[in-house]
Coordinates of N, CA and C in Angstrom, one line a residue:
G1 N 0.9 -1.4 -20.3 CA 0.6 -2.5 -21.0 C 1.6 -3.3 -21.9
D2 N 1.3 -4.4 -22.5 CA 2.0 -5.1 -23.3 C 1.8 -5.0 -25.1
N3 N 2.4 -4.3 -25.5 CA 2.3 -3.5 -26.7 C 3.2 -4.1 -27.7
L4 N 3.7 -5.2 -27.4 CA 4.3 -5.9 -28.7 C 4.2 -6.8 -29.0
G5 N 4.1 -7.2 -30.5 CA 3.6 -8.0 -31.5 C 4.4 -9.4 -31.3
P6 N 4.1 -10.5 -31.9 CA 4.9 -11.6 -31.9 C 5.9 -11.7 -32.3
V7 N 6.9 -12.0 -31.8 CA 8.5 -12.2 -32.4 C 8.8 -13.2 -33.2
S8 N 9.2 -13.0 -34.2 CA 9.2 -14.6 -34.8 C 10.5 -15.5 -34.7
S9 N 11.3 -14.7 -34.0 CA 12.7 -15.8 -33.8 C 13.6 -14.7 -32.5
L10 N 13.9 -15.2 -31.5 CA 14.7 -14.2 -30.8 C 16.2 -14.4 -31.1
P11 N 16.8 -12.8 -31.1 CA 18.3 -13.2 -31.2 C 19.0 -13.9 -30.2
V12 N 20.0 -14.6 -31.1 CA 21.1 -15.6 -30.1 C 21.7 -14.4 -29.6
I13 N 22.3 -14.6 -28.0 CA 23.0 -13.9 -27.5 C 24.1 -15.0 -27.0
P14 N 25.7 -14.6 -27.7 CA 26.5 -15.7 -27.7 C 27.0 -15.9 -26.2
E15 N 27.2 -14.9 -25.4 CA 27.6 -14.6 -23.9 C 27.0 -14.0 -22.9
P16 N 27.0 -14.2 -21.7 CA 26.2 -13.3 -21.2 C 26.6 -11.7 -21.1
I17 N 25.7 -11.1 -20.8 CA 25.8 -9.1 -21.1 C 25.9 -8.8 -19.4
Y18 N 26.5 -8.0 -19.2 CA 26.6 -7.4 -18.0 C 26.6 -5.9 -18.3
R19 N 25.8 -5.2 -17.4 CA 25.6 -3.8 -17.6 C 25.7 -3.1 -16.0
D20 N 26.3 -2.4 -16.0 CA 26.3 -1.7 -14.2 C 25.8 -0.2 -14.3
C21 N 25.2 0.1 -13.4 CA 24.2 1.3 -12.7 C 25.3 2.3 -11.9
S22 N 25.5 3.7 -12.1 CA 25.6 4.1 -11.0 C 25.1 4.4 -10.0
A23 N 23.8 3.7 -9.7 CA 22.7 4.3 -8.7 C 22.7 3.3 -8.1
A24 N 22.8 3.4 -6.6 CA 22.3 1.8 -5.7 C 21.3 1.7 -5.4
I25 N 20.7 2.5 -5.4 CA 19.0 2.7 -5.5 C 18.3 2.7 -6.3
R26 N 17.4 1.5 -7.1 CA 16.8 1.8 -8.2 C 15.0 1.5 -7.9
Y27 N 14.6 3.0 -7.7 CA 13.1 2.6 -7.2 C 12.2 2.9 -8.2
A28 N 11.2 1.8 -7.6 CA 10.1 1.9 -8.7 C 8.5 2.4 -7.9
L29 N 7.6 2.8 -8.7 CA 6.7 3.3 -8.1 C 5.8 4.3 -7.6
N30 N 4.6 4.9 -7.7 CA 4.4 5.9 -6.2 C 3.1 5.4 -5.9
Y31 N 2.5 6.3 -5.1 CA 0.8 5.9 -4.8 C -0.2 5.2 -5.7
C32 N -0.1 7.2 -6.7 CA -0.9 6.8 -7.5 C -0.5 5.6 -8.7
T33 N 0.5 4.9 -8.8 CA 0.6 4.1 -9.8 C -0.4 2.8 -9.3
Y34 N -0.6 2.6 -8.2 CA -1.2 1.4 -7.8 C -2.6 1.5 -7.9
N35 N -3.3 3.0 -8.3 CA -4.6 3.2 -8.7 C -4.8 3.2 -10.2
Y36 N -4.2 3.7 -10.7 CA -3.8 4.6 -12.0 C -3.8 2.6 -12.6
S37 N -2.7 1.9 -12.3 CA -2.7 0.6 -13.0 C -2.9 -0.7 -12.4
Y38 N -2.8 -0.3 -11.1 CA -3.0 -1.9 -10.2 C -3.9 -2.4 -9.9
S39 N -4.9 -1.6 -9.4 CA -6.1 -1.7 -8.5 C -6.2 -3.1 -8.6
F40 N -6.8 -4.0 -10.1 CA -7.1 -5.3 -9.4 C -6.3 -5.9 -10.0
Y41 N -5.1 -6.1 -9.9 CA -4.0 -7.0 -10.1 C -4.0 -8.3 -9.5
T42 N -4.0 -9.3 -10.6 CA -3.6 -10.6 -10.0 C -2.4 -11.2 -9.3
W43 N -2.4 -12.4 -8.8 CA -1.0 -12.5 -9.0 C -0.3 -13.0 -10.3
K44 N -1.0 -13.5 -11.1 CA -0.2 -13.7 -12.5 C 0.2 -12.1 -13.0
D45 N -0.5 -11.5 -12.7 CA 0.2 -9.9 -13.4 C 1.1 -9.0 -12.8
W46 N 1.0 -9.4 -11.0 CA 2.2 -9.0 -10.3 C 3.6 -9.9 -10.6
E47 N 3.4 -11.3 -10.9 CA 4.5 -11.6 -11.4 C 5.0 -11.6 -12.5
H48 N 4.1 -11.4 -13.5 CA 4.8 -10.3 -14.9 C 5.6 -8.9 -14.6
E49 N 5.1 -8.3 -13.4 CA 5.7 -7.3 -12.8 C 6.9 -7.1 -12.5
L50 N 6.7 -7.9 -11.5 CA 7.9 -8.3 -10.5 C 9.1 -8.5 -11.4
D51 N 9.4 -9.4 -12.0 CA 9.9 -10.0 -13.3 C 10.5 -8.9 -13.6
W52 N 9.4 -8.5 -14.5 CA 9.9 -7.2 -15.7 C 10.8 -6.1 -14.7
M53 N 10.1 -5.5 -13.6 CA 11.3 -4.8 -12.9 C 13.0 -5.1 -12.5
A54 N 12.6 -6.8 -12.2 CA 14.3 -7.1 -12.1 C 14.8 -7.7 -13.0
L55 N 14.2 -7.5 -13.9 CA 14.7 -7.6 -15.3 C 15.5 -6.1 -15.7
N56 N 14.9 -5.2 -15.3 CA 15.0 -3.7 -15.9 C 15.8 -3.2 -15.0
G57 N 16.4 -4.0 -13.6 CA 17.6 -3.2 -12.9 C 16.7 -2.8 -11.5
V58 N 15.3 -2.6 -11.4 CA 14.8 -2.1 -10.0 C 15.0 -3.1 -9.0
N59 N 15.5 -2.2 -8.0 CA 16.0 -3.2 -6.5 C 15.0 -2.7 -5.7
T60 N 14.5 -1.6 -5.3 CA 13.2 -0.7 -4.5 C 12.4 -0.9 -4.7
M61 N 11.0 -1.0 -4.1 CA 9.6 -0.6 -5.0 C 8.5 -0.4 -3.4
L62 N 7.8 0.4 -3.8 CA 6.5 0.5 -3.1 C 5.9 -0.5 -3.3
V63 N 5.3 -0.9 -2.2 CA 4.2 -1.9 -2.0 C 3.1 -1.3 -0.9
A64 N 1.9 -0.7 -1.9 CA 1.1 0.3 -1.0 C -0.4 -0.5 -0.8
N65 N -0.3 -1.6 -1.9 CA -2.0 -2.5 -1.8 C -1.3 -3.2 -0.2
G66 N -2.5 -4.0 0.2 CA -2.8 -4.6 1.2 C -2.9 -3.6 2.4
E67 N -2.7 -2.2 2.6 CA -3.1 -1.7 3.8 C -4.0 -1.5 4.4
E68 N -4.5 -2.0 3.8 CA -6.2 -2.3 4.5 C -6.4 -3.1 5.6
A69 N -5.4 -4.0 5.7 CA -5.3 -5.5 6.6 C -4.8 -4.4 8.0
V70 N -3.8 -3.3 7.4 CA -3.1 -2.8 8.8 C -4.3 -1.9 9.9
W71 N -4.7 -1.3 8.7 CA -6.0 -0.7 9.4 C -6.9 -0.5 9.8
L72 N -7.4 -2.4 9.2 CA -8.2 -2.9 10.1 C -7.9 -3.6 11.0
D73 N -6.7 -3.9 11.6 CA -6.1 -4.4 12.9 C -6.1 -2.9 13.6
V74 N -5.4 -2.2 13.2 CA -5.1 -0.9 14.3 C -6.6 -0.5 14.8
L75 N -7.4 -0.2 13.9 CA -8.6 0.4 13.8 C -9.4 -0.4 15.4
R76 N -9.5 -1.9 15.0 CA -10.1 -2.6 16.0 C -9.3 -2.4 17.5
H77 N -8.4 -2.4 17.5 CA -7.7 -2.3 18.6 C -7.9 -0.8 19.3
L78 N -8.0 0.3 18.5 CA -9.0 1.3 18.9 C -10.5 1.3 19.6
G79 N -10.9 0.1 19.6 CA -12.4 0.3 19.5 C -13.5 0.3 18.7
Y80 N -13.0 0.6 17.0 CA -14.0 1.1 16.2 C -15.2 0.0 15.6
S81 N -16.3 -0.5 15.3 CA -16.8 -1.3 15.0 C -16.6 -1.3 13.6
Q82 N -17.2 -2.6 13.1 CA -16.7 -2.7 11.3 C -17.5 -1.6 10.5
Q83 N -18.5 -1.0 11.1 CA -19.4 -0.1 10.1 C -18.5 1.3 10.4
E84 N -17.9 1.8 11.2 CA -16.5 2.9 11.5 C -15.7 2.5 10.6
I85 N -15.3 1.4 10.7 CA -13.9 1.1 10.1 C -14.3 1.3 8.6
D86 N -15.7 0.6 8.0 CA -16.0 0.7 6.6 C -16.0 2.3 6.1
A87 N -16.2 3.3 6.9 CA -16.6 4.4 6.8 C -15.2 5.2 6.4
F88 N -13.9 4.4 6.7 CA -12.4 5.2 6.5 C -11.4 4.5 5.6
I89 N -11.8 3.1 5.3 CA -11.0 2.4 4.2 C -11.9 2.5 3.2
P90 N -11.3 2.9 1.6 CA -12.0 2.9 0.6 C -12.0 1.7 -0.2
G91 N -12.5 1.7 -1.4 CA -12.8 0.7 -2.0 C -11.3 0.7 -2.9
P92 N -11.2 -0.6 -3.5 CA -9.9 -1.3 -4.1 C -9.2 0.2 -4.9
A93 N -10.2 0.8 -5.9 CA -9.7 1.9 -6.6 C -9.2 3.3 -6.4
Y94 N -9.3 3.1 -4.5 CA -9.3 4.7 -4.1 C -7.7 4.7 -3.2
N95 N -7.3 3.8 -3.0 CA -6.5 3.9 -1.5 C -5.1 4.4 -1.9
A96 N -4.9 5.2 -3.3 CA -3.7 5.6 -3.1 C -4.2 6.9 -2.8
W97 N -5.3 7.5 -3.1 CA -6.0 8.9 -2.6 C -5.5 8.8 -1.0
W98 N -6.6 7.6 -0.6 CA -7.0 7.5 0.5 C -5.3 7.6 1.7
L99 N -4.6 6.6 1.0 CA -2.9 6.6 1.6 C -2.3 8.5 1.6
M100 N -2.5 8.7 0.9 CA -2.3 10.3 0.6 C -2.6 10.8 1.2
G101 N -3.9 10.7 2.2 CA -4.6 11.6 2.9 C -5.6 12.6 2.1
N102 N -6.0 11.9 1.3 CA -7.4 13.0 0.5 C -8.5 12.7 0.5
I103 N -8.9 11.5 1.0 CA -10.1 11.1 1.2 C -10.1 9.8 2.1
Q104 N -11.3 9.3 2.3 CA -11.5 8.4 3.4 C -13.0 7.6 2.9
G105 N -12.8 6.1 2.9 CA -14.3 5.7 2.9 C -14.6 5.5 1.3
W106 N -14.7 6.7 0.4 CA -15.1 6.3 -0.6 C -14.7 5.1 -1.6
G107 N -15.8 4.8 -2.3 CA -15.6 4.1 -3.1 C -16.3 2.5 -2.7
G108 N -16.3 2.6 -0.9 CA -16.6 1.2 -0.2 C -17.4 1.0 0.6
P109 N -18.1 0.2 1.2 CA -16.9 -0.2 1.6 C -16.0 -1.8 0.9
M110 N -15.1 -1.7 1.3 CA -14.6 -3.0 0.8 C -14.3 -4.2 1.5
P111 N -14.7 -5.0 0.8 CA -15.1 -6.5 1.6 C -14.0 -6.8 2.5
L112 N -14.5 -7.7 3.8 CA -13.7 -8.4 4.8 C -12.5 -9.5 3.6
S113 N -13.6 -10.2 2.7 CA -13.1 -11.5 1.9 C -11.8 -10.4 0.9
Q114 N -12.5 -9.1 0.2 CA -10.7 -8.8 -0.3 C -10.2 -8.2 0.6
I115 N -10.3 -7.7 1.6 CA -8.8 -7.3 2.3 C -8.0 -8.4 2.9
E116 N -8.3 -9.7 2.9 CA -7.9 -10.5 2.9 C -6.9 -11.2 1.7
E117 N -7.7 -10.8 0.7 CA -7.5 -11.3 -0.6 C -6.3 -10.4 -0.9
R118 N -6.4 -9.5 -0.5 CA -5.5 -8.2 -1.0 C -3.7 -8.7 0.4
K119 N -4.4 -9.1 1.2 CA -3.4 -9.5 1.9 C -2.4 -10.3 2.3
R120 N -3.0 -11.7 0.9 CA -2.4 -12.8 0.9 C -1.6 -12.3 -0.5
L121 N -2.4 -11.5 -1.1 CA -1.5 -11.1 -2.5 C 0.4 -10.2 -2.1
V122 N -0.3 -9.6 -1.5 CA 1.1 -8.6 -0.6 C 2.2 -9.7 -0.3
R123 N 1.7 -10.7 0.6 CA 2.9 -12.1 1.2 C 3.4 -12.7 -0.2
H124 N 2.5 -12.7 -0.7 CA 3.2 -13.7 -2.5 C 4.2 -12.7 -2.9
M125 N 3.9 -11.6 -3.2 CA 4.6 -10.4 -3.6 C 5.9 -10.1 -2.8
L126 N 5.9 -10.0 -1.7 CA 7.0 -9.8 -0.7 C 8.0 -11.5 -0.9
A127 N 7.2 -12.0 -0.9 CA 7.9 -13.7 -1.2 C 9.1 -13.2 -2.3
R128 N 7.9 -13.3 -3.4 CA 8.8 -12.9 -5.0 C 9.5 -11.7 -4.6
M129 N 9.6 -10.6 -4.4 CA 10.6 -9.7 -4.1 C 11.7 -9.9 -3.5
H130 N 11.6 -10.5 -2.6 CA 12.9 -11.2 -1.7 C 13.8 -12.1 -2.7
T131 N 12.7 -13.2 -3.5 CA 13.9 -13.7 -4.3 C 14.5 -13.2 -5.3
L132 N 13.8 -12.0 -5.9 CA 14.2 -11.2 -6.7 C 15.3 -10.3 -6.6
G133 N 15.6 -10.0 -5.1 CA 16.7 -9.1 -4.2 C 15.7 -7.8 -4.9
I134 N 14.5 -7.4 -5.0 CA 13.7 -5.8 -4.8 C 13.5 -5.9 -3.3
Q135 N 14.0 -4.7 -2.8 CA 13.6 -4.7 -1.4 C 12.1 -3.6 -1.3
P136 N 11.4 -3.9 -0.2 CA 10.0 -3.2 -0.2 C 10.1 -2.5 0.5
V137 N 9.2 -1.4 0.2 CA 9.0 0.1 0.7 C 7.8 -0.4 1.4
L138 N 7.5 0.0 2.3 CA 5.6 -0.1 2.8 C 5.5 1.1 3.7
P139 N 4.7 1.7 3.2 CA 3.8 2.6 3.6 C 3.9 2.9 5.3
A140 N 4.3 4.4 5.6 CA 4.6 4.7 7.2 C 3.2 5.3 7.9
F141 N 3.6 5.2 9.2 CA 2.7 5.9 10.0 C 2.6 7.6 10.0
F142 N 2.3 8.5 9.4 CA 2.6 10.0 9.5 C 1.4 10.8 10.1
G143 N 0.4 10.0 10.7 CA -0.6 10.7 11.7 C -1.7 10.8 11.3
M144 N -2.2 10.1 9.6 CA -3.6 10.5 9.3 C -4.0 9.1 10.1
V145 N -5.4 9.5 10.7 CA -6.3 8.9 10.9 C -7.8 9.2 10.9
P146 N -8.9 8.3 11.3 CA -10.1 8.3 10.9 C -10.7 9.7 10.9
S147 N -11.3 10.4 10.5 CA -11.9 11.7 11.2 C -13.1 12.1 12.3
T148 N -13.3 10.9 12.6 CA -14.1 10.1 13.9 C -12.9 9.8 15.1
L149 N -12.1 9.9 14.7 CA -11.0 9.4 16.3 C -11.4 10.6 17.2
H150 N -11.7 11.4 17.2 CA -11.8 12.4 18.1 C -13.5 11.9 18.9
D151 N -14.0 11.2 18.5 CA -15.2 10.3 19.3 C -14.5 9.3 20.3
K152 N -13.4 8.9 19.5 CA -12.5 7.2 20.7 C -11.5 7.5 21.8
L153 N -11.1 8.7 21.2 CA -10.1 9.1 22.4 C -9.7 10.5 22.3
L154 N -9.0 11.4 23.3 CA -8.7 12.6 23.6 C -7.4 13.0 23.3
A155 N -6.8 14.0 22.3 CA -6.1 13.8 21.5 C -6.3 15.1 20.7
R156 N -4.9 15.6 20.6 CA -4.9 16.6 19.7 C -4.8 16.3 17.9
I157 N -5.8 16.6 17.6 CA -6.3 16.0 16.2 C -6.6 16.9 15.4
I158 N -6.0 17.3 14.0 CA -6.2 18.3 13.2 C -7.1 18.2 12.2
P159 N -8.3 18.7 12.3 CA -9.1 18.4 10.9 C -8.3 19.2 9.7
Q160 N -8.1 18.3 8.4 CA -7.7 18.4 7.1 C -8.8 19.1 6.0
G161 N -10.1 18.8 6.6 CA -11.2 19.4 5.8 C -11.9 18.8 4.9
N162 N -11.8 19.2 3.4 CA -12.2 18.2 2.3 C -11.0 18.3 1.0
W163 N -11.3 17.7 0.6 CA -10.5 17.5 -0.7 C -11.1 17.5 -1.8
G164 N -11.3 18.8 -2.5 CA -12.4 19.1 -3.3 C -13.7 18.8 -2.5
A165 N -14.5 17.8 -3.3 CA -15.9 17.3 -2.3 C -15.8 16.2 -1.6
F166 N -14.5 15.7 -1.3 CA -14.4 14.4 -0.5 C -13.8 14.7 0.9
K167 N -14.3 14.2 2.2 CA -14.3 14.6 3.6 C -12.4 13.8 3.4
R168 N -11.6 14.8 4.0 CA -10.4 14.3 3.7 C -9.9 13.6 5.6
P169 N -9.1 12.3 5.7 CA -8.8 11.7 7.2 C -8.0 13.0 8.0
D170 N -8.4 13.1 9.4 CA -7.7 14.2 10.1 C -6.0 13.4 10.3
I171 N -5.4 14.3 11.0 CA -4.3 14.2 11.1 C -4.1 14.3 12.5
L172 N -3.2 13.4 13.1 CA -3.1 13.4 14.6 C -1.7 14.3 15.0
D173 N -1.8 15.1 15.8 CA -0.3 16.0 16.4 C 0.7 14.8 16.7
P174 N 1.7 15.0 16.4 CA 3.0 14.0 16.2 C 3.2 14.3 17.7
A175 N 3.0 15.4 18.6 CA 3.5 16.0 19.8 C 2.7 15.3 20.8
D176 N 1.6 14.8 20.2 CA 0.6 14.3 21.3 C 1.0 12.7 21.0
S177 N 0.7 12.5 22.5 CA 1.0 10.9 23.1 C 0.3 9.7 22.2
A178 N -0.9 10.2 22.0 CA -1.9 9.1 20.9 C -0.8 8.8 19.6
F179 N -0.2 9.8 19.3 CA 0.6 9.8 18.1 C 1.4 8.3 18.2
D180 N 2.5 8.9 19.4 CA 2.8 7.0 19.6 C 2.5 5.7 19.7
R181 N 1.2 6.3 20.4 CA 0.5 4.9 20.8 C -0.3 4.4 19.5
I182 N -0.8 5.0 18.5 CA -1.4 4.9 17.4 C -0.1 4.3 16.1
G183 N 0.7 4.7 15.9 CA 2.1 4.1 15.6 C 2.6 3.2 16.1
T184 N 2.9 3.1 17.2 CA 3.1 1.6 17.7 C 2.1 0.4 17.4
L185 N 1.1 0.6 17.2 CA -0.2 -0.2 16.9 C -0.1 -0.4 15.1
F186 N 0.1 0.7 14.6 CA 0.7 0.6 13.0 C 1.6 -0.2 12.6
Y187 N 3.0 0.0 13.3 CA 4.1 -0.7 12.9 C 3.6 -2.5 13.3
E188 N 3.0 -2.5 14.5 CA 2.9 -3.9 15.4 C 2.2 -4.6 13.8
A189 N 1.0 -4.2 13.7 CA 0.5 -4.8 12.4 C 1.1 -5.0 11.6
T190 N 2.0 -4.1 10.8 CA 2.4 -4.1 9.4 C 3.5 -5.4 9.7
R191 N 4.2 -5.4 10.8 CA 5.5 -6.5 11.0 C 4.5 -7.9 11.1
E192 N 2.8 -7.9 12.4 CA 2.6 -9.0 12.0 C 2.3 -9.8 10.8
L193 N 1.6 -8.8 10.0 CA 1.0 -8.9 8.9 C 2.1 -9.6 7.6
Y194 N 3.3 -8.5 7.4 CA 4.0 -8.8 6.4 C 5.1 -9.2 7.1
G195 N 5.6 -9.0 8.2 CA 7.2 -8.9 8.4 C 8.1 -7.8 8.6
N196 N 9.2 -8.3 8.5 CA 10.1 -7.1 9.1 C 10.4 -6.3 8.1

């Protein structure tokens, strides 16, 4: 949060100040940050956050919100019904644990209107990041799939069991041809929604 009190007058800086950094890549955020801090951020919140990051030298940042739209597209291509998709995509306060492969569907379903709004927000964020010189890092397909994928296709799927009391998504064996097929759908959806 912003814990600064009002400043009566800002100091006058007589000439520009430049600082060099030895690190070429100055990375910000991790999956958990998206739910500990950013679950319900609006564009006004993100605009402030991105400006602050640029001001502090961040030039590479994880963008983990908006993945619901990617998975919605992928699962539709695989023949999932909306009810089955709702059982996989969690509510907005839990997507970090979902994207890390710990839970599925918890706190959901996320309404389609909210998925659409989060998609628009990410597009706005990416445009601002481009303007500020911040390179986005989007999630990759690592084989995480709904635990119901075995009902949709024949593939080597590795059950992950539970994470505490929560049912975890399964992992698709990377040596199985379905891994490439679903990975291709995942990256095509990512490019279509968010660009290259």
